[in-house]
PDB file of C-alpha atoms in Angstrom:
ATOM      1  CA  UNK A   1      29.603  86.782  65.703  1.00 39.00           C
ATOM      2  CA  UNK A   2      31.815  83.893  64.564  1.00 40.00           C
ATOM      3  CA  UNK A   3      35.016  84.999  62.862  1.00 46.00           C
ATOM      4  CA  UNK A   4      37.736  83.414  60.794  1.00 45.00           C
ATOM      5  CA  UNK A   5      41.065  84.852  59.799  1.00 47.00           C
ATOM      6  CA  UNK A   6      42.052  84.522  56.165  1.00 48.00           C
ATOM      7  CA  UNK A   7      43.819  86.247  53.302  1.00 53.00           C
ATOM      8  CA  UNK A   8      46.288  88.809  54.627  1.00 68.00           C
ATOM      9  CA  UNK A   9      47.678  88.362  58.108  1.00 84.00           C
ATOM     10  CA  UNK A  10      45.710  91.321  59.428  1.00 90.00           C
ATOM     11  CA  UNK A  11      42.438  90.415  57.694  1.00 91.00           C
ATOM     12  CA  UNK A  12      39.368  89.150  59.540  1.00 91.00           C
ATOM     13  CA  UNK A  13      36.377  87.617  57.769  1.00 90.00           C
ATOM     14  CA  UNK A  14      32.945  87.222  59.329  1.00 91.00           C
ATOM     15  CA  UNK A  15      29.838  85.195  58.580  1.00 90.00           C
ATOM     16  CA  UNK A  16      26.271  86.294  57.997  1.00 91.00           C
ATOM     17  CA  UNK A  17      24.186  86.815  61.179  1.00 88.00           C
ATOM     18  CA  UNK A  18      22.972  83.536  62.709  1.00 87.00           C
ATOM     19  CA  UNK A  19      24.698  81.588  59.935  1.00 90.00           C
ATOM     20  CA  UNK A  20      28.261  80.715  61.010  1.00 89.00           C
ATOM     21  CA  UNK A  21      28.889  78.702  57.856  1.00 89.00           C
ATOM     22  CA  UNK A  22      27.816  81.407  55.374  1.00 90.00           C
ATOM     23  CA  UNK A  23      30.551  83.763  54.193  1.00 89.00           C
ATOM     24  CA  UNK A  24      28.871  85.348  51.193  1.00 90.00           C
ATOM     25  CA  UNK A  25      26.199  87.986  50.889  1.00 90.00           C
ATOM     26  CA  UNK A  26      26.165  91.650  51.880  1.00 91.00           C
ATOM     27  CA  UNK A  27      25.790  90.910  55.610  1.00 91.00           C
ATOM     28  CA  UNK A  28      29.028  88.886  55.677  1.00 91.00           C
ATOM     29  CA  UNK A  29      32.619  89.692  54.712  1.00 91.00           C
ATOM     30  CA  UNK A  30      31.469  88.589  51.242  1.00 89.00           C
ATOM     31  CA  UNK A  31      34.661  87.061  49.915  1.00 85.00           C
ATOM     32  CA  UNK A  32      36.782  89.994  51.030  1.00 86.00           C
ATOM     33  CA  UNK A  33      34.547  92.873  49.957  1.00 90.00           C
ATOM     34  CA  UNK A  34      33.596  93.671  53.570  1.00 92.00           C
ATOM     35  CA  UNK A  35      36.590  92.127  55.369  1.00 91.00           C
ATOM     36  CA  UNK A  36      38.002  93.896  58.414  1.00 92.00           C
ATOM     37  CA  UNK A  37      41.673  94.903  58.503  1.00 93.00           C
ATOM     38  CA  UNK A  38      43.651  95.639  61.663  1.00 94.00           C
ATOM     39  CA  UNK A  39      46.776  97.785  61.238  1.00 92.00           C
ATOM     40  CA  UNK A  40      49.636  96.587  59.031  1.00 90.00           C
ATOM     41  CA  UNK A  41      50.356  93.152  57.577  1.00 89.00           C
ATOM     42  CA  UNK A  42      51.465  91.624  60.885  1.00 91.00           C
ATOM     43  CA  UNK A  43      49.400  88.488  61.669  1.00 92.00           C
ATOM     44  CA  UNK A  44      46.524  88.473  64.117  1.00 94.00           C
ATOM     45  CA  UNK A  45      47.204  86.238  67.134  1.00 94.00           C
ATOM     46  CA  UNK A  46      43.832  85.984  68.802  1.00 94.00           C
ATOM     47  CA  UNK A  47      40.645  87.694  69.925  1.00 94.00           C
ATOM     48  CA  UNK A  48      38.170  87.629  72.793  1.00 92.00           C
ATOM     49  CA  UNK A  49      34.690  89.107  73.266  1.00 88.00           C
ATOM     50  CA  UNK A  50      33.966  90.786  76.626  1.00 84.00           C
ATOM     51  CA  UNK A  51      30.963  93.005  77.301  1.00 74.00           C
ATOM     52  CA  UNK A  52      30.437  95.841  79.762  1.00 72.00           C
ATOM     53  CA  UNK A  53      28.177  98.696  80.689  1.00 68.00           C
ATOM     54  CA  UNK A  54      29.333 102.188  79.742  1.00 63.00           C
ATOM     55  CA  UNK A  55      26.901 104.860  80.866  1.00 59.00           C
ATOM     56  CA  UNK A  56      23.369 103.623  80.291  1.00 63.00           C
ATOM     57  CA  UNK A  57      24.268 101.129  77.556  1.00 63.00           C
ATOM     58  CA  UNK A  58      25.781  97.635  77.496  1.00 66.00           C
ATOM     59  CA  UNK A  59      28.370  97.064  74.770  1.00 68.00           C
ATOM     60  CA  UNK A  60      29.707  93.808  73.381  1.00 78.00           C
ATOM     61  CA  UNK A  61      33.146  94.276  71.859  1.00 86.00           C
ATOM     62  CA  UNK A  62      35.881  92.205  70.297  1.00 92.00           C
ATOM     63  CA  UNK A  63      39.431  92.699  71.582  1.00 94.00           C
ATOM     64  CA  UNK A  64      41.827  91.725  68.796  1.00 96.00           C
ATOM     65  CA  UNK A  65      45.523  91.016  69.370  1.00 96.00           C
ATOM     66  CA  UNK A  66      48.724  91.048  67.358  1.00 96.00           C
ATOM     67  CA  UNK A  67      52.147  90.380  68.891  1.00 96.00           C
ATOM     68  CA  UNK A  68      52.644  94.019  69.879  1.00 95.00           C
ATOM     69  CA  UNK A  69      49.322  95.699  69.069  1.00 96.00           C
ATOM     70  CA  UNK A  70      45.797  95.614  70.470  1.00 96.00           C
ATOM     71  CA  UNK A  71      42.588  96.735  68.771  1.00 96.00           C
ATOM     72  CA  UNK A  72      38.932  97.064  69.701  1.00 93.00           C
ATOM     73  CA  UNK A  73      36.148  96.154  67.280  1.00 93.00           C
ATOM     74  CA  UNK A  74      32.669  97.473  68.086  1.00 89.00           C
ATOM     75  CA  UNK A  75      29.418  97.326  66.151  1.00 86.00           C
ATOM     76  CA  UNK A  76      26.899  94.695  65.106  1.00 84.00           C
ATOM     77  CA  UNK A  77      26.869  94.803  61.317  1.00 86.00           C
ATOM     78  CA  UNK A  78      28.730  95.829  58.182  1.00 89.00           C
ATOM     79  CA  UNK A  79      27.147  99.279  58.416  1.00 89.00           C
ATOM     80  CA  UNK A  80      28.409 100.129  61.899  1.00 87.00           C
ATOM     81  CA  UNK A  81      31.615  98.134  62.490  1.00 91.00           C
ATOM     82  CA  UNK A  82      34.388 100.377  63.827  1.00 92.00           C
ATOM     83  CA  UNK A  83      38.001  99.495  64.670  1.00 95.00           C
ATOM     84  CA  UNK A  84      39.850 101.463  67.355  1.00 93.00           C
ATOM     85  CA  UNK A  85      43.532 101.094  68.291  1.00 94.00           C
ATOM     86  CA  UNK A  86      43.936 100.337  71.992  1.00 94.00           C
ATOM     87  CA  UNK A  87      47.744 100.047  72.003  1.00 95.00           C
ATOM     88  CA  UNK A  88      50.413 100.137  69.319  1.00 93.00           C
ATOM     89  CA  UNK A  89      53.105  98.767  71.639  1.00 94.00           C
ATOM     90  CA  UNK A  90      51.302  96.084  73.687  1.00 95.00           C
ATOM     91  CA  UNK A  91      49.779  92.930  72.223  1.00 96.00           C
ATOM     92  CA  UNK A  92      49.667  89.200  72.935  1.00 97.00           C
ATOM     93  CA  UNK A  93      52.422  86.848  71.700  1.00 96.00           C
ATOM     94  CA  UNK A  94      50.826  83.944  73.626  1.00 97.00           C
ATOM     95  CA  UNK A  95      47.236  83.451  72.424  1.00 96.00           C
ATOM     96  CA  UNK A  96      46.734  80.472  74.748  1.00 96.00           C
ATOM     97  CA  UNK A  97      46.701  82.914  77.666  1.00 97.00           C
ATOM     98  CA  UNK A  98      43.717  84.974  76.465  1.00 97.00           C
ATOM     99  CA  UNK A  99      40.895  84.551  78.973  1.00 95.00           C
ATOM    100  CA  UNK A 100      37.912  86.446  80.357  1.00 91.00           C
ATOM    101  CA  UNK A 101      36.388  86.730  83.804  1.00 89.00           C
ATOM    102  CA  UNK A 102      33.666  88.654  85.586  1.00 83.00           C
ATOM    103  CA  UNK A 103      34.861  90.653  88.557  1.00 78.00           C
ATOM    104  CA  UNK A 104      33.544  93.376  90.836  1.00 69.00           C
ATOM    105  CA  UNK A 105      36.140  96.140  91.230  1.00 58.00           C
ATOM    106  CA  UNK A 106      36.982  97.232  94.762  1.00 58.00           C
ATOM    107  CA  UNK A 107      34.224  99.340  96.263  1.00 46.00           C
ATOM    108  CA  UNK A 108      31.662  98.277  93.637  1.00 49.00           C
ATOM    109  CA  UNK A 109      30.585  94.861  94.898  1.00 56.00           C
ATOM    110  CA  UNK A 110      27.218  95.114  93.138  1.00 54.00           C
ATOM    111  CA  UNK A 111      28.665  96.170  89.780  1.00 64.00           C
ATOM    112  CA  UNK A 112      30.450  93.245  88.134  1.00 70.00           C
ATOM    113  CA  UNK A 113      32.495  93.922  85.020  1.00 78.00           C
ATOM    114  CA  UNK A 114      33.919  91.681  82.330  1.00 82.00           C
ATOM    115  CA  UNK A 115      37.708  91.666  81.961  1.00 88.00           C
ATOM    116  CA  UNK A 116      40.015  90.222  79.344  1.00 93.00           C
ATOM    117  CA  UNK A 117      43.336  88.892  80.682  1.00 96.00           C
ATOM    118  CA  UNK A 118      46.425  87.890  78.706  1.00 97.00           C
ATOM    119  CA  UNK A 119      50.211  87.702  78.649  1.00 98.00           C
ATOM    120  CA  UNK A 120      52.004  90.519  76.821  1.00 97.00           C
ATOM    121  CA  UNK A 121      55.677  91.373  76.376  1.00 95.00           C
ATOM    122  CA  UNK A 122      55.158  93.825  79.241  1.00 92.00           C
ATOM    123  CA  UNK A 123      53.814  91.074  81.506  1.00 96.00           C
ATOM    124  CA  UNK A 124      50.247  90.031  82.409  1.00 97.00           C
ATOM    125  CA  UNK A 125      47.528  92.577  81.621  1.00 97.00           C
ATOM    126  CA  UNK A 126      43.785  93.015  82.102  1.00 93.00           C
ATOM    127  CA  UNK A 127      41.360  95.152  80.082  1.00 91.00           C
ATOM    128  CA  UNK A 128      37.690  96.067  80.576  1.00 85.00           C
ATOM    129  CA  UNK A 129      37.189  97.816  77.249  1.00 82.00           C
ATOM    130  CA  UNK A 130      38.395 101.151  78.587  1.00 83.00           C
ATOM    131  CA  UNK A 131      41.746 100.842  80.393  1.00 85.00           C
ATOM    132  CA  UNK A 132      44.622  98.346  80.130  1.00 92.00           C
ATOM    133  CA  UNK A 133      46.022  97.624  83.601  1.00 93.00           C
ATOM    134  CA  UNK A 134      49.059  95.527  84.595  1.00 95.00           C
ATOM    135  CA  UNK A 135      48.770  92.649  87.064  1.00 96.00           C
ATOM    136  CA  UNK A 136      51.728  93.630  89.225  1.00 95.00           C
ATOM    137  CA  UNK A 137      53.739  91.361  91.475  1.00 96.00           C
ATOM    138  CA  UNK A 138      55.778  89.049  89.228  1.00 96.00           C
ATOM    139  CA  UNK A 139      58.143  91.590  87.667  1.00 95.00           C
ATOM    140  CA  UNK A 140      61.109  89.260  88.314  1.00 95.00           C
ATOM    141  CA  UNK A 141      59.925  86.988  85.475  1.00 97.00           C
ATOM    142  CA  UNK A 142      60.096  89.910  83.067  1.00 95.00           C
ATOM    143  CA  UNK A 143      63.485  91.311  84.086  1.00 94.00           C
ATOM    144  CA  UNK A 144      66.169  90.127  81.620  1.00 94.00           C
ATOM    145  CA  UNK A 145      68.819  90.577  84.296  1.00 94.00           C
ATOM    146  CA  UNK A 146      67.374  87.789  86.469  1.00 94.00           C
ATOM    147  CA  UNK A 147      67.780  84.015  86.105  1.00 92.00           C
ATOM    148  CA  UNK A 148      64.026  83.304  86.169  1.00 93.00           C
ATOM    149  CA  UNK A 149      63.386  85.616  83.214  1.00 96.00           C
ATOM    150  CA  UNK A 150      60.716  84.273  80.859  1.00 97.00           C
ATOM    151  CA  UNK A 151      62.045  82.406  77.815  1.00 97.00           C
ATOM    152  CA  UNK A 152      60.455  84.501  75.074  1.00 96.00           C
ATOM    153  CA  UNK A 153      61.495  82.069  72.333  1.00 96.00           C
ATOM    154  CA  UNK A 154      58.959  79.585  73.703  1.00 96.00           C
ATOM    155  CA  UNK A 155      56.558  82.000  75.398  1.00 96.00           C
ATOM    156  CA  UNK A 156      53.989  81.372  72.668  1.00 96.00           C
ATOM    157  CA  UNK A 157      53.385  77.994  74.348  1.00 96.00           C
ATOM    158  CA  UNK A 158      52.197  79.681  77.568  1.00 97.00           C
ATOM    159  CA  UNK A 159      48.686  78.870  78.772  1.00 97.00           C
ATOM    160  CA  UNK A 160      46.207  80.452  81.183  1.00 97.00           C
ATOM    161  CA  UNK A 161      42.791  79.714  82.640  1.00 95.00           C
ATOM    162  CA  UNK A 162      40.428  80.894  85.357  1.00 93.00           C
ATOM    163  CA  UNK A 163      39.695  78.701  88.372  1.00 92.00           C
ATOM    164  CA  UNK A 164      35.963  79.421  88.930  1.00 86.00           C
ATOM    165  CA  UNK A 165      35.913  78.172  92.518  1.00 87.00           C
ATOM    166  CA  UNK A 166      38.786  80.271  93.861  1.00 88.00           C
ATOM    167  CA  UNK A 167      38.497  83.177  91.413  1.00 90.00           C
ATOM    168  CA  UNK A 168      42.132  82.808  90.434  1.00 94.00           C
ATOM    169  CA  UNK A 169      43.907  83.332  87.123  1.00 96.00           C
ATOM    170  CA  UNK A 170      46.390  80.538  86.462  1.00 96.00           C
ATOM    171  CA  UNK A 171      49.352  81.259  84.170  1.00 97.00           C
ATOM    172  CA  UNK A 172      51.995  78.751  83.070  1.00 97.00           C
ATOM    173  CA  UNK A 173      55.115  80.108  81.347  1.00 97.00           C
ATOM    174  CA  UNK A 174      58.590  78.848  80.361  1.00 96.00           C
ATOM    175  CA  UNK A 175      61.380  80.487  82.359  1.00 95.00           C
ATOM    176  CA  UNK A 176      65.170  80.305  82.358  1.00 92.00           C
ATOM    177  CA  UNK A 177      66.278  77.556  80.001  1.00 91.00           C
ATOM    178  CA  UNK A 178      62.867  75.833  79.861  1.00 93.00           C
ATOM    179  CA  UNK A 179      61.504  75.167  76.385  1.00 94.00           C
ATOM    180  CA  UNK A 180      58.064  74.185  77.703  1.00 92.00           C
ATOM    181  CA  UNK A 181      55.915  76.052  80.254  1.00 94.00           C
ATOM    182  CA  UNK A 182      56.779  74.748  83.731  1.00 93.00           C
ATOM    183  CA  UNK A 183      56.467  77.810  85.969  1.00 96.00           C
ATOM    184  CA  UNK A 184      52.936  77.908  87.381  1.00 96.00           C
ATOM    185  CA  UNK A 185      51.896  81.341  88.643  1.00 97.00           C
ATOM    186  CA  UNK A 186      48.500  82.148  90.177  1.00 97.00           C
ATOM    187  CA  UNK A 187      46.854  85.549  90.550  1.00 97.00           C
ATOM    188  CA  UNK A 188      44.146  85.912  93.210  1.00 95.00           C
ATOM    189  CA  UNK A 189      41.670  88.235  91.503  1.00 91.00           C
ATOM    190  CA  UNK A 190      40.023  89.282  94.776  1.00 88.00           C
ATOM    191  CA  UNK A 191      43.162  89.885  96.828  1.00 90.00           C
ATOM    192  CA  UNK A 192      45.186  91.138  93.842  1.00 92.00           C
ATOM    193  CA  UNK A 193      48.192  89.007  94.794  1.00 95.00           C
ATOM    194  CA  UNK A 194      50.382  86.485  93.001  1.00 97.00           C
ATOM    195  CA  UNK A 195      51.776  83.230  94.315  1.00 95.00           C
ATOM    196  CA  UNK A 196      53.761  80.434  92.725  1.00 95.00           C
ATOM    197  CA  UNK A 197      52.196  76.970  92.743  1.00 92.00           C
ATOM    198  CA  UNK A 198      54.462  73.995  93.424  1.00 87.00           C
ATOM    199  CA  UNK A 199      53.156  70.568  92.424  1.00 83.00           C
ATOM    200  CA  UNK A 200      55.972  68.731  94.200  1.00 78.00           C
ATOM    201  CA  UNK A 201      56.480  65.302  92.643  1.00 75.00           C
ATOM    202  CA  UNK A 202      53.262  65.592  90.641  1.00 79.00           C
ATOM    203  CA  UNK A 203      53.245  66.701  87.014  1.00 85.00           C
ATOM    204  CA  UNK A 204      52.665  70.323  86.120  1.00 88.00           C
ATOM    205  CA  UNK A 205      49.749  70.709  83.684  1.00 91.00           C
ATOM    206  CA  UNK A 206      50.485  72.101  80.249  1.00 90.00           C
ATOM    207  CA  UNK A 207      47.000  73.617  79.923  1.00 92.00           C
ATOM    208  CA  UNK A 208      43.835  74.158  81.935  1.00 92.00           C
ATOM    209  CA  UNK A 209      40.115  74.572  81.318  1.00 91.00           C
ATOM    210  CA  UNK A 210      36.763  74.641  83.100  1.00 90.00           C
ATOM    211  CA  UNK A 211      34.192  71.840  83.130  1.00 91.00           C
ATOM    212  CA  UNK A 212      30.578  72.433  84.178  1.00 91.00           C
ATOM    213  CA  UNK A 213      28.126  69.875  85.537  1.00 91.00           C
ATOM    214  CA  UNK A 214      25.060  70.421  83.306  1.00 92.00           C
ATOM    215  CA  UNK A 215      22.716  69.229  86.050  1.00 92.00           C
ATOM    216  CA  UNK A 216      23.906  71.499  88.869  1.00 93.00           C
ATOM    217  CA  UNK A 217      25.920  74.254  87.182  1.00 89.00           C
ATOM    218  CA  UNK A 218      28.919  73.421  89.388  1.00 90.00           C
ATOM    219  CA  UNK A 219      32.221  74.252  87.707  1.00 90.00           C
ATOM    220  CA  UNK A 220      35.650  72.723  88.277  1.00 90.00           C
ATOM    221  CA  UNK A 221      39.098  73.339  86.831  1.00 91.00           C
ATOM    222  CA  UNK A 222      40.802  70.517  84.935  1.00 92.00           C
ATOM    223  CA  UNK A 223      44.295  70.300  83.514  1.00 91.00           C
ATOM    224  CA  UNK A 224      45.936  68.461  80.653  1.00 93.00           C
ATOM    225  CA  UNK A 225      49.256  66.677  81.240  1.00 91.00           C
ATOM    226  CA  UNK A 226      52.051  66.080  78.750  1.00 89.00           C
ATOM    227  CA  UNK A 227      51.313  62.324  78.830  1.00 90.00           C
ATOM    228  CA  UNK A 228      47.836  62.910  77.401  1.00 91.00           C
ATOM    229  CA  UNK A 229      45.957  62.498  80.677  1.00 92.00           C
ATOM    230  CA  UNK A 230      43.350  64.905  82.039  1.00 93.00           C
ATOM    231  CA  UNK A 231      43.201  65.547  85.791  1.00 90.00           C
ATOM    232  CA  UNK A 232      41.024  67.581  88.109  1.00 90.00           C
ATOM    233  CA  UNK A 233      42.944  70.483  89.650  1.00 88.00           C
ATOM    234  CA  UNK A 234      42.445  70.949  93.367  1.00 80.00           C
ATOM    235  CA  UNK A 235      44.418  72.840  96.019  1.00 68.00           C
TER     236      UNK A 235
END
């Protein structure tokens, strides 16, 4: 369902079913009467809606992030909404990195699952609605004793996107003394390995997104540059 965040920092309002512009009535948050609240007053940073099969049922859920907390919202209506804490120490300070992808875990090629991926203070994480798992391999960017340590003051500017052709998660973060994201890291979701992408003399994108050809369904990754231009991203 469409959501908006209003009132207190931890408050989430929701519209009536099939009416994203209607926020009154008993099936909506109704001006605060049915609003959802996540933890303390700390502001919500973002949310994403994956879905997965658990047992014989398929569940759609909303993963909701604060800077250092993560929650799970399940249910379809005012009567059955439930909020569960997933972590009280791990959240997402960089909402531009929240993405989702469909992936078949090793040994289950015929059972694809939906995963949420994001950047936390503990590093990159992925979550399927049951277990939060780290994406290991770039610990040097999260070690304060090293020169390429992420610049947390500007980490909120970090961006991420999925390349649909290569099944890779692209993450751009500011490191060292950078005040804008310039370090481009790529995680191969199939091989479970990281590598650093070097654009050479070309500009590093400041964001990325997917574009689909409506006639063929073909998808390609595009990036936005700091000069306002949009370019197609190819290896």
